Coordinates of C-alpha atoms and ligand atoms in Angstrom, one line a residue:
M5 CA -129.8 -216.6 97.9
R6 CA -126.4 -216.7 99.7
I7 CA -126.1 -216.9 103.5
L8 CA -123.0 -216.5 105.8
A9 CA -123.6 -218.2 109.2
L10 CA -121.6 -217.9 112.4
E11 CA -121.7 -220.3 115.4
S12 CA -120.0 -219.7 118.7
S13 CA -122.4 -221.0 121.4
C14 CA -119.9 -223.2 123.3
D15 CA -116.4 -224.3 122.4
E16 CA -116.4 -224.4 118.6
T17 CA -116.0 -221.2 116.5
A18 CA -117.5 -222.0 113.1
L19 CA -118.5 -220.3 109.9
A20 CA -120.3 -221.5 106.8
I21 CA -121.7 -220.3 103.5
I22 CA -124.8 -221.8 101.9
S23 CA -126.3 -220.8 98.5
G24 CA -129.2 -221.9 96.3
S25 CA -132.9 -221.7 95.7
G26 CA -135.8 -224.0 96.8
S27 CA -134.5 -227.4 97.8
D28 CA -131.6 -226.9 95.5
W29 CA -128.9 -225.6 97.8
V30 CA -125.2 -226.3 98.3
L31 CA -122.9 -225.8 101.2
E32 CA -120.0 -223.8 99.8
K33 CA -117.9 -223.3 102.9
D34 CA -117.8 -225.0 106.2
I35 CA -115.1 -224.2 108.7
V36 CA -114.9 -225.3 112.3
Y37 CA -112.3 -224.5 114.9
S38 CA -112.6 -226.7 117.9
Q39 CA -111.3 -225.6 121.3
I40 CA -111.5 -229.1 122.8
A41 CA -107.7 -229.5 123.2
I42 CA -107.7 -226.2 125.2
H43 CA -110.5 -227.3 127.6
Q44 CA -109.3 -230.9 128.0
K45 CA -106.8 -229.9 130.6
Y46 CA -109.5 -228.4 132.7
G47 CA -111.8 -231.4 132.4
G48 CA -114.6 -229.4 130.8
V49 CA -115.4 -226.2 129.0
V50 CA -114.3 -223.0 130.9
P51 CA -116.7 -220.3 129.7
E52 CA -114.2 -217.4 130.2
V53 CA -111.5 -219.2 128.2
A54 CA -114.0 -220.2 125.5
A55 CA -115.1 -216.6 125.0
R56 CA -111.5 -215.3 124.8
K57 CA -110.6 -218.0 122.2
H58 CA -113.7 -217.1 120.1
A59 CA -112.6 -213.4 120.2
E60 CA -109.2 -214.5 118.9
T61 CA -110.3 -216.8 116.1
I62 CA -113.6 -215.4 114.7
F63 CA -112.1 -212.8 112.4
P64 CA -109.2 -214.9 111.1
L65 CA -111.8 -217.6 110.4
L66 CA -114.0 -215.1 108.6
T67 CA -111.2 -214.1 106.3
E68 CA -110.5 -217.7 105.6
T69 CA -114.2 -218.4 104.9
L70 CA -114.6 -215.4 102.5
G71 CA -111.3 -215.9 100.8
E72 CA -110.9 -213.3 98.0
E73 CA -114.6 -212.5 98.3
K74 CA -116.2 -209.5 100.0
L75 CA -119.4 -209.4 102.1
A76 CA -121.1 -207.8 99.1
T77 CA -121.6 -211.3 97.6
I78 CA -123.5 -212.4 100.7
D79 CA -127.3 -211.7 100.9
Y80 CA -127.9 -212.5 104.6
L81 CA -126.0 -213.1 107.8
A82 CA -127.1 -215.7 110.3
V83 CA -125.9 -216.2 113.8
T84 CA -126.5 -218.6 116.7
A85 CA -128.2 -216.4 119.3
G86 CA -128.9 -219.2 121.9
P87 CA -129.1 -221.4 123.8
G88 CA -125.5 -221.6 125.0
L89 CA -122.8 -219.9 127.1
V90 CA -123.7 -216.3 127.3
A91 CA -120.1 -214.9 126.8
S92 CA -119.5 -217.3 123.9
L93 CA -122.8 -216.3 122.3
L94 CA -122.0 -212.7 122.8
L95 CA -118.9 -212.9 120.7
G96 CA -120.6 -214.4 117.7
V97 CA -123.7 -212.1 118.0
T98 CA -121.5 -209.0 118.3
A99 CA -119.4 -210.0 115.3
A100 CA -122.4 -210.8 113.2
R101 CA -124.2 -207.5 114.2
S102 CA -121.2 -205.4 113.3
L103 CA -120.7 -207.2 109.9
A104 CA -124.4 -207.0 109.0
Y105 CA -124.7 -203.4 109.9
A106 CA -121.5 -202.3 108.2
A107 CA -122.2 -204.2 105.0
A108 CA -126.0 -203.3 105.2
K109 CA -127.1 -207.0 105.1
P110 CA -130.1 -208.4 107.0
L111 CA -129.3 -210.5 110.1
L112 CA -131.1 -213.7 111.2
P113 CA -130.7 -214.9 114.8
V114 CA -130.9 -218.7 114.8
N115 CA -131.7 -221.1 117.6
H116 CA -128.8 -223.6 118.2
M117 CA -131.1 -226.6 118.8
E118 CA -133.0 -225.9 115.6
G119 CA -129.6 -225.8 113.9
H120 CA -128.8 -229.3 115.3
I121 CA -132.1 -230.6 113.9
Y122 CA -131.2 -229.2 110.5
S123 CA -127.9 -231.0 110.4
N124 CA -130.1 -233.9 109.2
W125 CA -130.8 -231.9 106.0
L126 CA -127.0 -231.7 105.4
S127 CA -126.6 -235.5 105.5
N128 CA -129.7 -237.0 104.0
S129 CA -130.5 -236.2 100.4
E130 CA -133.8 -238.1 100.6
L131 CA -134.9 -235.8 103.4
K132 CA -133.5 -232.7 101.6
N133 CA -135.4 -233.4 98.4
N134 CA -138.7 -234.7 99.9
D135 CA -139.0 -233.2 103.4
Q136 CA -142.7 -232.7 103.4
K137 CA -143.1 -236.4 103.2
Y138 CA -141.4 -236.7 106.6
F139 CA -143.4 -234.2 108.6
P140 CA -144.5 -234.3 111.4
S141 CA -141.1 -235.6 112.5
L142 CA -139.9 -236.4 116.0
A143 CA -136.5 -235.0 116.8
L144 CA -134.4 -236.3 119.7
V145 CA -131.8 -233.5 120.3
V146 CA -129.1 -234.7 122.6
S147 CA -126.0 -232.7 123.5
G148 CA -123.8 -231.7 126.3
G149 CA -126.3 -229.1 127.5
H150 CA -129.7 -230.4 126.2
T151 CA -131.8 -233.5 126.0
E152 CA -135.0 -232.7 124.2
L153 CA -137.8 -234.5 122.4
V154 CA -139.2 -232.0 119.9
L155 CA -142.2 -232.5 117.6
M156 CA -141.3 -230.8 114.3
K157 CA -144.6 -230.2 112.6
N158 CA -143.1 -228.4 109.7
H159 CA -140.2 -226.0 109.0
G160 CA -140.0 -223.6 112.0
D161 CA -143.0 -225.2 113.7
Y162 CA -142.0 -226.9 116.9
Q163 CA -143.6 -228.4 120.1
L164 CA -141.4 -229.4 123.0
L165 CA -142.6 -232.8 124.2
G166 CA -140.1 -233.4 126.9
T167 CA -136.7 -232.4 128.3
T168 CA -134.3 -233.3 131.1
Q169 CA -135.2 -232.4 134.6
D170 CA -131.5 -232.3 135.6
D171 CA -128.4 -233.3 133.7
A172 CA -128.3 -233.5 129.9
V173 CA -127.4 -236.9 128.6
G174 CA -124.1 -235.7 127.2
E175 CA -123.3 -234.1 130.5
A176 CA -123.9 -237.5 132.2
F177 CA -121.5 -239.1 129.8
D178 CA -118.9 -236.4 130.6
K179 CA -119.5 -236.8 134.4
V180 CA -119.2 -240.6 134.3
A181 CA -115.9 -240.2 132.4
K182 CA -114.7 -237.7 135.0
I183 CA -115.7 -240.1 137.9
L184 CA -113.7 -242.9 136.2
N185 CA -110.8 -240.5 135.4
L186 CA -111.1 -241.2 131.7
G187 CA -110.8 -237.6 130.4
Y188 CA -112.9 -235.1 128.4
P189 CA -115.2 -235.1 126.5
G190 CA -116.7 -238.2 128.0
G191 CA -119.1 -239.4 125.4
P192 CA -116.6 -240.8 122.8
I193 CA -114.3 -242.2 125.6
V194 CA -117.1 -243.9 127.6
S195 CA -118.7 -245.4 124.4
K196 CA -115.2 -246.7 123.3
E197 CA -114.6 -248.4 126.7
A198 CA -118.2 -249.8 126.6
L199 CA -117.4 -251.7 123.4
E200 CA -115.4 -254.2 125.4
G201 CA -117.6 -254.2 128.5
D202 CA -120.5 -256.3 129.7
D203 CA -123.6 -254.1 129.8
Q204 CA -125.3 -256.5 132.3
A205 CA -122.5 -256.4 134.8
Y206 CA -124.0 -253.7 136.9
K207 CA -127.7 -253.1 137.6
L208 CA -128.1 -249.4 137.1
P209 CA -131.4 -247.5 137.5
R210 CA -133.5 -246.2 134.6
P211 CA -134.8 -243.0 136.2
M212 CA -138.2 -241.7 134.9
L213 CA -138.5 -244.6 132.4
N214 CA -142.1 -245.1 133.5
S215 CA -142.9 -241.5 134.4
G216 CA -145.7 -241.4 131.9
D217 CA -144.4 -238.2 130.2
Y218 CA -141.5 -237.5 127.8
N219 CA -139.1 -236.0 130.4
F220 CA -135.8 -237.4 131.3
S221 CA -133.5 -237.5 134.3
F222 CA -129.8 -238.5 134.1
S223 CA -128.5 -237.2 137.4
G224 CA -129.5 -240.3 139.4
L225 CA -127.9 -242.6 136.9
K226 CA -124.7 -240.7 137.1
T227 CA -124.9 -240.9 141.0
A228 CA -125.5 -244.6 140.8
V229 CA -122.2 -244.9 138.9
L230 CA -120.5 -242.9 141.6
Y231 CA -121.9 -245.2 144.4
T232 CA -120.9 -248.3 142.4
L233 CA -117.4 -247.0 142.2
E234 CA -117.2 -246.1 145.9
R235 CA -118.4 -249.7 146.8
E236 CA -115.8 -251.3 144.6
K237 CA -112.6 -249.5 145.8
N238 CA -109.8 -251.0 143.7
I239 CA -111.4 -251.0 140.3
S240 CA -110.0 -253.1 137.5
Q241 CA -109.7 -252.1 133.8
A242 CA -112.3 -254.7 133.0
A243 CA -114.7 -253.3 135.7
V244 CA -114.3 -249.8 134.2
K245 CA -115.4 -251.2 130.8
N246 CA -118.3 -252.9 132.4
I247 CA -119.4 -249.8 134.2
C248 CA -119.2 -247.8 130.9
A249 CA -121.2 -250.5 129.1
S250 CA -123.8 -250.7 131.8
F251 CA -124.2 -246.9 132.0
Q252 CA -124.4 -246.4 128.3
A253 CA -127.0 -249.2 128.0
A254 CA -129.2 -247.5 130.7
A255 CA -128.8 -244.0 129.0
V256 CA -129.6 -245.3 125.6
E257 CA -132.6 -247.4 126.8
L258 CA -134.1 -244.3 128.4
L259 CA -133.7 -242.2 125.2
V260 CA -134.9 -244.9 122.8
K261 CA -137.9 -246.0 124.8
K262 CA -139.3 -242.5 125.3
T263 CA -138.5 -241.6 121.6
I264 CA -140.4 -244.6 120.3
K265 CA -143.3 -244.0 122.6
A266 CA -143.6 -240.4 121.6
A267 CA -143.3 -241.3 117.9
Q268 CA -146.3 -243.6 118.3
E269 CA -148.4 -241.3 120.3
F270 CA -147.9 -238.3 117.9
Q271 CA -148.1 -240.5 114.8
V272 CA -145.0 -239.0 113.2
K273 CA -143.8 -239.8 109.7
S274 CA -140.1 -239.9 110.7
I275 CA -137.6 -239.8 113.6
M276 CA -134.4 -237.6 113.6
I277 CA -131.6 -237.5 116.0
A278 CA -129.1 -234.7 116.4
G279 CA -126.5 -233.1 118.6
G280 CA -123.2 -234.4 120.0
V281 CA -124.7 -237.5 121.6
S282 CA -126.2 -238.6 118.2
A283 CA -122.7 -239.7 117.3
N284 CA -123.2 -242.6 119.8
Q285 CA -123.2 -245.9 117.9
L286 CA -125.4 -247.8 120.3
L287 CA -128.0 -245.0 120.2
R288 CA -128.0 -245.2 116.4
E289 CA -128.3 -248.9 116.3
E290 CA -131.0 -249.3 119.0
L291 CA -133.1 -246.5 117.5
K292 CA -132.7 -248.0 114.0
K293 CA -133.8 -251.4 115.3
E294 CA -136.8 -250.0 117.2
S295 CA -137.9 -247.5 114.5
T296 CA -137.7 -250.3 111.8
K297 CA -140.1 -252.3 114.0
I298 CA -142.7 -249.6 113.8
S299 CA -141.9 -248.9 110.1
L300 CA -140.6 -245.3 110.6
P301 CA -137.6 -243.9 108.8
L302 CA -134.8 -242.7 111.0
F303 CA -132.4 -239.9 110.0
Y304 CA -129.2 -239.0 111.6
P305 CA -126.4 -236.6 110.7
E306 CA -123.0 -237.6 109.4
L307 CA -120.5 -237.8 112.3
K308 CA -118.9 -234.4 111.3
Y309 CA -122.2 -232.7 111.7
T310 CA -123.2 -234.2 115.1
G311 CA -121.0 -231.7 117.0
D312 CA -121.3 -227.9 116.8
N313 CA -120.9 -226.4 113.4
A314 CA -122.1 -223.3 111.4
A315 CA -123.3 -225.4 108.4
M316 CA -126.4 -226.5 110.4
I317 CA -127.0 -222.8 111.4
A318 CA -126.8 -221.8 107.7
V319 CA -129.3 -224.5 106.7
A320 CA -131.7 -223.5 109.5
A321 CA -131.5 -219.9 108.3
Y322 CA -132.0 -220.9 104.7
Y323 CA -135.2 -222.8 105.5
G324 CA -136.3 -220.0 107.8
L325 CA -136.0 -217.6 104.9
Q326 CA -137.7 -220.0 102.4
N327 CA -140.6 -220.5 104.7
K328 CA -140.7 -217.0 106.1
N329 CA -140.6 -218.1 109.7
K330 CA -137.6 -216.2 111.0
K331 CA -137.1 -212.7 112.3
I332 CA -135.1 -210.7 109.8
L333 CA -133.3 -207.8 111.3
K334 CA -132.5 -204.8 109.1
G335 CA -130.8 -201.4 109.6
E336 CA -130.9 -200.2 113.2
E337 CA -132.9 -203.4 114.2
I338 CA -129.7 -205.4 113.8
F339 CA -128.6 -204.1 117.2
S340 CA -131.6 -205.7 118.9
A341 CA -130.0 -209.1 118.3
K342 CA -128.6 -210.4 121.6
P343 CA -127.4 -213.6 123.2
L344 CA -130.4 -215.6 124.6
S345 CA -128.6 -218.2 126.7
N346 CA -131.9 -220.1 127.5
W347 CA -133.7 -219.6 124.2
Q348 CA -136.3 -222.4 123.8
I349 CA -136.7 -223.8 120.3
F350 CA -140.5 -223.3 120.1
L351 CA -140.3 -219.6 120.9
K352 CA -140.0 -217.3 118.0
Ligands
KG4_13 O1 -123.6 -230.9 120.5 P1 -122.3 -230.8 121.2 O2 -121.1 -231.0 120.3 O3 -122.2 -229.6 122.0 C1 -123.2 -229.0 122.8 O4 -124.0 -228.3 122.2 O5 -123.3 -229.4 124.0 O6 -122.4 -232.1 122.2 C2 -121.3 -232.4 123.0 C3 -121.7 -233.6 123.9 C4 -120.6 -233.9 125.0 O7 -121.3 -234.1 126.2 C5 -120.0 -235.2 124.5 O8 -119.5 -236.0 125.6 C6 -121.2 -235.8 123.8 O9 -121.8 -234.8 123.1 N1 -120.8 -236.9 122.8 C7 -121.1 -238.2 122.9 C8 -120.5 -238.9 121.9 N2 -119.8 -238.0 121.2 C9 -120.0 -236.8 121.8 N3 -121.9 -238.8 123.8 C10 -122.1 -240.2 123.7 N4 -121.5 -240.9 122.7 C11 -120.7 -240.3 121.8 N5 -120.1 -241.1 120.9
ZN14 ZN1 -124.6 -228.1 120.2

């Protein structure tokens, strides 16, 4: 079985090819074109600009991915249908629909958050070879648009345990960087500054830490950083580092405490993290420490698969086909694929 996957939900245009049978699969191609440099000057992703860039890049990248080959060697097409920016999604979905219909190949719409979870299969051979041993698993999916605790009972079988009530954690990192004039995207910059800062220097709140559920809130934490800055007026370099460290410590504590609590309550066999924020070193270290205490294996993706990519979409489609849990659109049905900007992972 050979699958060509397309991803264009935000500011990365990506294509990948996976092939294999059973748990024996390989990623043959993996191409990501990131628009970050373009959006940096605006301080964040501009949806209209992102969509235009996807339109420009998607077909040249397709030619690069296929090389000398033709679509005839591909058995299925997969595309991220949501969640994400609607105009960006539309580009990928329209391209995939046209290709699938013209080449008479079935099309699988894939959920982007499910894709992030499957980035763990790309990076952990133990999980890839023995995944049944690790279900149910608790997935903490943390990105610029989402903060979700998902109970993965098996392939394609999800229960949403909690989500953010306001800002996503990646968004909070981005906004804190903006408040401090540090640039975009904020996560890598704030965490780098935090390395040399004192995380006890500022007493920042832990919103909803004891809410008794698995939901999150990061907007108050971001506002607390803003008020701190307003109070301080002339802020030194050292103070910026201290604010970054104090903010990061608060954000990570919220994520780790709720994840561990949910892991215990739902008696999972493993924990996974995924999404852009799973690149965060402190989050990895703290979660490793706490999951070891309760004897649970922790999986996380290699850094190159924490951000958006099509390899994770290809893997999600692959397991969807293996386990017959995905919609497979054929013939005229292909045109029913559409962008679903708020598609929830647990909805088929
Ligand atoms: O998954 P992703 O690439 O795109 C979305 O689907 O949103 O996630 C991007 C987010 C951004 O908010 C970025 O600031 C954050 O991931 N991020 C980080 C780190 N690297 C990226 N946040 C905290 N620490 C990092 N090291
Ligand atoms: Zn993403």
